[in-house]
């Protein structure tokens, strides 16, 4: 018996955007439910047991943030938010409120599908223990031995750098906001010291990236946070 | 826990300490070279110390130093910088004075100002040099100065008593006590006399004889003792302050505080000085009050001023002062002592005249009222001091003569009327005598006395009583037309008549007075009520100005002007109705405003001015200055009027502040509203423009992904649609960013961050455009963190990279490099393409300007304009130049600043 198709709910008020997103997702093997109001979206999220929600933050019938907070009260389904570029603060707020990823309009189908794949992979892996070996580029991290190699050369990381790296690995493909990283690595009292993250991210890049000025794995989401990308794009 | 709280320092004391330290931190430090008399070498010691500091590198300037022709002292001046003296014209002569403004302008680190007790020439800003020094200290300049013991206010009379020479130039003890350091310059009396003989002590010519009287060994020894003792007292004060600082338990009880009472007697000053000394010895705070009874209020103005002068002396000696209006001195003094928790009372002994055996001295009265309060009576003295005071009073009180001739005439007329009334009543009663009993005639006379008392007061009533008795005796008591009395019982009638007359006279006069006082009070309360009511309704500055002008003109019969500061804190006159008679000196007004102290007429600062300047101090800050020139100048000297005026000023200040905040609130509201409007407009635009673009990009890309695959031509078209739509997206972003930046409402999200990171994300963003170019990045590893808005700087980099890719042929090199130059980070993006058109390096940053006029290269030329707007909002600069060897180079700089450090420490803590 064929496995049932994964279900995605698309909360978006613009019909044409819904149209191409639906086309792209269905081509990837998703079953898509469209809705053009937050209220209906929330109802669908409760009744249809979705595997993914794509949410436009700029909905006319309310605040997408309320939707997220409400949803996160009872569900941990992956949520990808769509937003325009001027709303950086909204994006950070959405990520802090529990969104898994975001896309800035205008976005391409390729970007969308990459995000969707990463989100569903994380969901799939959530139950399974993280493999003790994690690789990206020529970097190999043995999580059980706590060793890092780049090519053949062992790399020495300070405790903070290592903690930062494991946090990125645990959330591979997903955007982590500065605040989230600070809270996880430095503790809740340091959530305003954004430069810590930037400085240590720089250290990590210098140790792990081939060209720290043009990173291919430890990517910056400007003004939002960081994302670890396992397979670099061409 | 009671045990721990006993050891814990009193929070009030600590708070006082913190306040003191805050004040001290900004103030300059005062060091006083203190000596027992002239000639001990104070100036010499001061100069020697200053030279030493100069060698250590301090900026030392001599403000004024009297070398008195002593060569040793003059030699010490040496290479120290000397501030030129200021010539002050006085009575046709030019006198040289210390130049306060010059010193403030020069702002040395330390200034030497000799002779702290010196009185300035009339017309200087302050009457006294110590006030100049205060201003220097307030400006944060350290001051060294010199002082002799006889110039200390509280010891002034004691020294006068010892030496029989009284000096009039005095310095308040508070200045001495608040000095940061006191250096006692001391030599034995014998040595001083030796030096005097050797001619090493300066004596002014005219005072030489008196001075020789002064320089007797006994005097010198006594003065030396005084100086030593005063210094010791001070040191004890220092120790106490130290103990409070170090919280070694509270040493003195606050309940130790003293209260002294200022009266109209000549000895009041003595009592005040005694109280000051006592308070100094007990190291307690002290209060001085003046209870104004109706009797005292009747005193001629100069005598009242004298009393207020004594109160002022108390204030200068460090007391808290108050004026209380009450009929009963003893009761109000005790009430004040109780309410302020004062346990000791210092009063002057009453004069030894006691009319009646049952009359008690004020000391006894106070003791009866408050048996628990310690009472110190200060004895009365006669002799030198009294002479001195008498001289003083003769010069300063033109006493009874000061009364206006009108009032004297009115007084004489009153007695005349009283006499006429008696004559009239006698004439009227003559025909009645035949028909009525004599007791009725007596009643008519008594009625007359009462009426005279009501109408003309006490003196006239007394005259009427005497005249009535005489006339009754002469005309009505047998034998008539003779003063002889046949019946002894009439003697009793006379006595009763006289007594009734005098008592009713006294009573009605008192009532009249009280009614008048009450009337004045009501008038003041009424005018206060009026201005308060009017001001409470004012919502604009103009209204406040108008109401204040009118109220002050009405209440004080004075010309008034309100001076309000502009944004830079410079005062300007506001009142259009200002009387030309009121020639306001903006300089004095500005001083009053800056210092928050009243200046001009009747104050310590420039008292020669005709106009009184009162700063309008509101809770948050001074809001302006009220300039008042009373037509009757004495009016402003009366304490009630001054208090009333101060209250007016406070009300006006509060009204101004309220109006100010109303305006601030309105401005803020308008700004918030317009910002909200702009933001919602931009957000709507952004949404409406991006949505179709998103659809375009998405649908075009979906086309390329459809199965079966498109033909190559179709696929190219789909990709072209997608690329153009994305380009349009960038254009929209640029337009919206430009709109936001130009509106000035963009709030930079400044964060400390490495440049490398934003370069990385910019390259990532521009990835698609740069596919056909070779990009080199040269960023040194050790660049410091820089503070910028990552999103905006990323936009600058993307625009510059896009520009470079657009205007260079495929295969060109693009080089991105960063370096630190002085206090700036310089980032350049250069290419080896065709370069910029010569002469258009600046023009490319204009909006809608492009490198080539009619070019096939897409774009509207907004990118570089945005770059410039963004960089300038970061206090940086962006320029376009030609690269050596061909090509264009764009360079922008960002200020470096001081990045936070904590990051590396965190590693050490965790590693």
Short mmCIF file of N, CA, C and O in Angstrom, two decimals, chain A residues 181-234:
data_model
loop_
_atom_site.label_atom_id
_atom_site.label_comp_id
_atom_site.label_asym_id
_atom_site.label_seq_id
_atom_site.Cartn_x
_atom_site.Cartn_y
_atom_site.Cartn_z
N UNK A 181 20.50 31.76 18.99
CA UNK A 181 21.86 31.23 19.16
C UNK A 181 22.42 31.68 20.50
O UNK A 181 22.99 30.87 21.25
N UNK A 182 22.23 32.97 20.82
CA UNK A 182 22.75 33.48 22.10
C UNK A 182 22.15 32.72 23.26
O UNK A 182 22.84 32.36 24.21
N UNK A 183 20.86 32.47 23.16
CA UNK A 183 20.18 31.80 24.27
C UNK A 183 20.73 30.39 24.44
O UNK A 183 20.99 29.95 25.54
N UNK A 184 20.94 29.71 23.33
CA UNK A 184 21.37 28.32 23.42
C UNK A 184 22.84 28.20 23.83
O UNK A 184 23.20 27.30 24.58
N UNK A 185 23.70 29.09 23.30
CA UNK A 185 25.14 28.92 23.53
C UNK A 185 25.62 29.69 24.74
O UNK A 185 26.42 29.20 25.52
N UNK A 186 25.15 30.92 24.88
CA UNK A 186 25.67 31.77 25.98
C UNK A 186 24.72 31.83 27.18
O UNK A 186 25.08 32.28 28.22
N UNK A 187 23.49 31.43 26.98
CA UNK A 187 22.54 31.46 28.09
C UNK A 187 21.63 32.66 27.97
O UNK A 187 21.93 33.63 27.28
N UNK A 188 20.50 32.60 28.66
CA UNK A 188 19.44 33.60 28.47
C UNK A 188 19.85 35.02 28.88
O UNK A 188 19.21 35.97 28.45
N UNK A 189 20.92 35.15 29.67
CA UNK A 189 21.26 36.50 30.12
C UNK A 189 22.03 37.28 29.06
O UNK A 189 22.30 38.45 29.22
N UNK A 190 22.41 36.63 27.96
CA UNK A 190 23.23 37.32 26.97
C UNK A 190 22.49 37.64 25.67
O UNK A 190 23.12 37.94 24.68
N UNK A 191 21.16 37.60 25.70
CA UNK A 191 20.43 37.68 24.43
C UNK A 191 20.60 39.01 23.72
O UNK A 191 20.17 39.15 22.59
N UNK A 192 21.20 40.03 24.38
CA UNK A 192 21.38 41.30 23.70
C UNK A 192 22.79 41.46 23.13
O UNK A 192 23.10 42.43 22.46
N UNK A 193 23.69 40.52 23.41
CA UNK A 193 25.09 40.68 22.99
C UNK A 193 25.32 40.07 21.62
O UNK A 193 26.08 39.12 21.47
N UNK A 194 24.65 40.63 20.63
CA UNK A 194 24.69 40.07 19.28
C UNK A 194 26.08 39.91 18.70
O UNK A 194 26.33 39.00 17.90
N UNK A 195 27.03 40.77 19.12
CA UNK A 195 28.35 40.70 18.50
C UNK A 195 29.10 39.43 18.89
O UNK A 195 29.99 39.00 18.19
N UNK A 196 28.73 38.81 20.02
CA UNK A 196 29.37 37.53 20.40
C UNK A 196 29.21 36.54 19.24
O UNK A 196 30.16 35.93 18.78
N UNK A 197 27.95 36.39 18.83
CA UNK A 197 27.63 35.41 17.79
C UNK A 197 28.43 35.70 16.54
O UNK A 197 29.03 34.81 15.95
N UNK A 198 28.46 37.00 16.15
CA UNK A 198 29.11 37.34 14.89
C UNK A 198 30.60 37.03 14.95
O UNK A 198 31.18 36.51 14.01
N UNK A 199 31.21 37.36 16.11
CA UNK A 199 32.65 37.12 16.25
C UNK A 199 32.94 35.62 16.18
O UNK A 199 33.83 35.17 15.44
N UNK A 200 32.16 34.80 16.89
CA UNK A 200 32.45 33.36 16.92
C UNK A 200 32.09 32.69 15.61
O UNK A 200 32.75 31.74 15.18
N UNK A 201 31.05 33.21 14.95
CA UNK A 201 30.70 32.68 13.65
C UNK A 201 31.88 32.92 12.71
O UNK A 201 32.24 32.06 11.91
N UNK A 202 32.50 34.12 12.84
CA UNK A 202 33.68 34.44 12.04
C UNK A 202 34.80 33.45 12.31
O UNK A 202 35.45 32.94 11.38
N UNK A 203 35.03 33.12 13.59
CA UNK A 203 36.07 32.13 13.94
C UNK A 203 35.79 30.79 13.27
O UNK A 203 36.67 30.18 12.68
N UNK A 204 34.52 30.37 13.38
CA UNK A 204 34.14 29.07 12.80
C UNK A 204 34.41 29.05 11.29
O UNK A 204 34.97 28.11 10.75
N UNK A 205 34.01 30.15 10.64
CA UNK A 205 34.20 30.22 9.20
C UNK A 205 35.68 30.15 8.85
O UNK A 205 36.07 29.49 7.89
N UNK A 206 36.50 30.86 9.64
CA UNK A 206 37.92 30.88 9.30
C UNK A 206 38.54 29.50 9.49
O UNK A 206 39.48 29.14 8.80
N UNK A 207 37.98 28.74 10.41
CA UNK A 207 38.53 27.40 10.63
C UNK A 207 37.95 26.37 9.67
O UNK A 207 38.61 25.40 9.34
N UNK A 208 36.69 26.58 9.23
CA UNK A 208 36.02 25.52 8.49
C UNK A 208 35.74 25.82 7.02
O UNK A 208 35.60 24.91 6.22
N UNK A 209 35.63 27.12 6.67
CA UNK A 209 35.30 27.45 5.29
C UNK A 209 36.59 27.59 4.46
O UNK A 209 37.62 28.03 4.98
N UNK A 210 36.50 27.27 3.18
CA UNK A 210 37.66 27.46 2.31
C UNK A 210 37.95 28.95 2.12
O UNK A 210 39.09 29.38 2.17
N UNK A 211 36.89 29.72 1.86
CA UNK A 211 37.04 31.17 1.74
C UNK A 211 36.06 31.83 2.70
O UNK A 211 34.87 31.93 2.40
N UNK A 212 36.56 32.26 3.84
CA UNK A 212 35.63 32.78 4.86
C UNK A 212 34.83 33.97 4.35
O UNK A 212 33.73 34.25 4.85
N UNK A 213 35.36 34.72 3.37
CA UNK A 213 34.61 35.88 2.87
C UNK A 213 33.50 35.44 1.91
O UNK A 213 32.60 36.22 1.63
N UNK A 214 33.61 34.23 1.38
CA UNK A 214 32.53 33.73 0.52
C UNK A 214 32.12 32.36 1.02
O UNK A 214 32.38 31.34 0.37
N UNK A 215 31.49 32.32 2.21
CA UNK A 215 31.18 31.02 2.82
C UNK A 215 30.18 30.25 1.96
O UNK A 215 29.33 30.85 1.30
N UNK A 216 30.31 28.96 1.99
CA UNK A 216 29.40 28.12 1.22
C UNK A 216 28.51 27.28 2.11
O UNK A 216 27.54 26.69 1.65
N UNK A 217 28.85 27.17 3.37
CA UNK A 217 28.05 26.34 4.28
C UNK A 217 27.48 27.12 5.46
O UNK A 217 26.31 27.01 5.77
N UNK A 218 28.36 27.88 6.10
CA UNK A 218 27.86 28.67 7.24
C UNK A 218 27.42 30.01 6.69
O UNK A 218 28.20 30.94 6.55
N UNK A 219 26.14 30.12 6.34
CA UNK A 219 25.66 31.29 5.63
C UNK A 219 25.03 32.30 6.57
O UNK A 219 24.43 31.94 7.58
N UNK A 220 25.18 33.57 6.18
CA UNK A 220 24.57 34.65 6.96
C UNK A 220 23.23 34.99 6.34
O UNK A 220 23.14 35.19 5.13
N UNK A 221 22.21 35.04 7.15
CA UNK A 221 20.94 35.62 6.71
C UNK A 221 20.94 37.03 7.26
O UNK A 221 20.68 37.25 8.45
N UNK A 222 21.28 37.98 6.41
CA UNK A 222 21.57 39.33 6.91
C UNK A 222 20.46 39.87 7.79
O UNK A 222 19.28 39.82 7.43
N UNK A 223 20.92 40.39 8.95
CA UNK A 223 20.03 41.02 9.95
C UNK A 223 19.07 40.04 10.58
O UNK A 223 18.27 40.44 11.41
N UNK A 224 19.13 38.76 10.20
CA UNK A 224 18.22 37.79 10.81
C UNK A 224 18.99 36.78 11.63
O UNK A 224 18.76 36.61 12.83
N UNK A 225 19.95 36.10 11.00
CA UNK A 225 20.67 35.08 11.74
C UNK A 225 21.58 34.28 10.83
O UNK A 225 22.17 34.82 9.88
N UNK A 226 21.69 32.98 11.09
CA UNK A 226 22.61 32.11 10.35
C UNK A 226 21.89 30.83 9.94
O UNK A 226 20.92 30.42 10.57
N UNK A 227 22.49 30.19 8.94
CA UNK A 227 21.94 28.93 8.47
C UNK A 227 23.12 28.07 8.04
O UNK A 227 24.04 28.53 7.37
N UNK A 228 23.09 26.82 8.47
CA UNK A 228 24.12 25.88 8.01
C UNK A 228 23.55 25.10 6.83
O UNK A 228 22.49 24.48 6.94
N UNK A 229 24.25 25.18 5.71
CA UNK A 229 23.78 24.47 4.52
C UNK A 229 24.73 23.31 4.26
O UNK A 229 25.93 23.50 4.12
N UNK A 230 24.16 22.10 4.24
CA UNK A 230 25.01 20.92 4.13
C UNK A 230 25.56 20.77 2.71
O UNK A 230 26.74 20.60 2.52
N UNK A 231 24.67 20.86 1.71
CA UNK A 231 25.15 20.71 0.34
C UNK A 231 25.17 22.08 -0.32
O UNK A 231 24.13 22.70 -0.50
N UNK A 232 26.37 22.54 -0.62
CA UNK A 232 26.49 23.87 -1.21
C UNK A 232 25.87 23.88 -2.59
O UNK A 232 25.88 22.89 -3.29
N UNK A 233 25.32 25.06 -2.94
CA UNK A 233 24.73 25.14 -4.28
C UNK A 233 25.87 25.35 -5.29
O UNK A 233 26.97 25.80 -4.96
N UNK A 234 25.52 25.03 -6.55
CA UNK A 234 26.54 25.02 -7.61
C UNK A 234 27.08 26.37 -7.94
O UNK A 234 26.62 27.38 -7.53
#
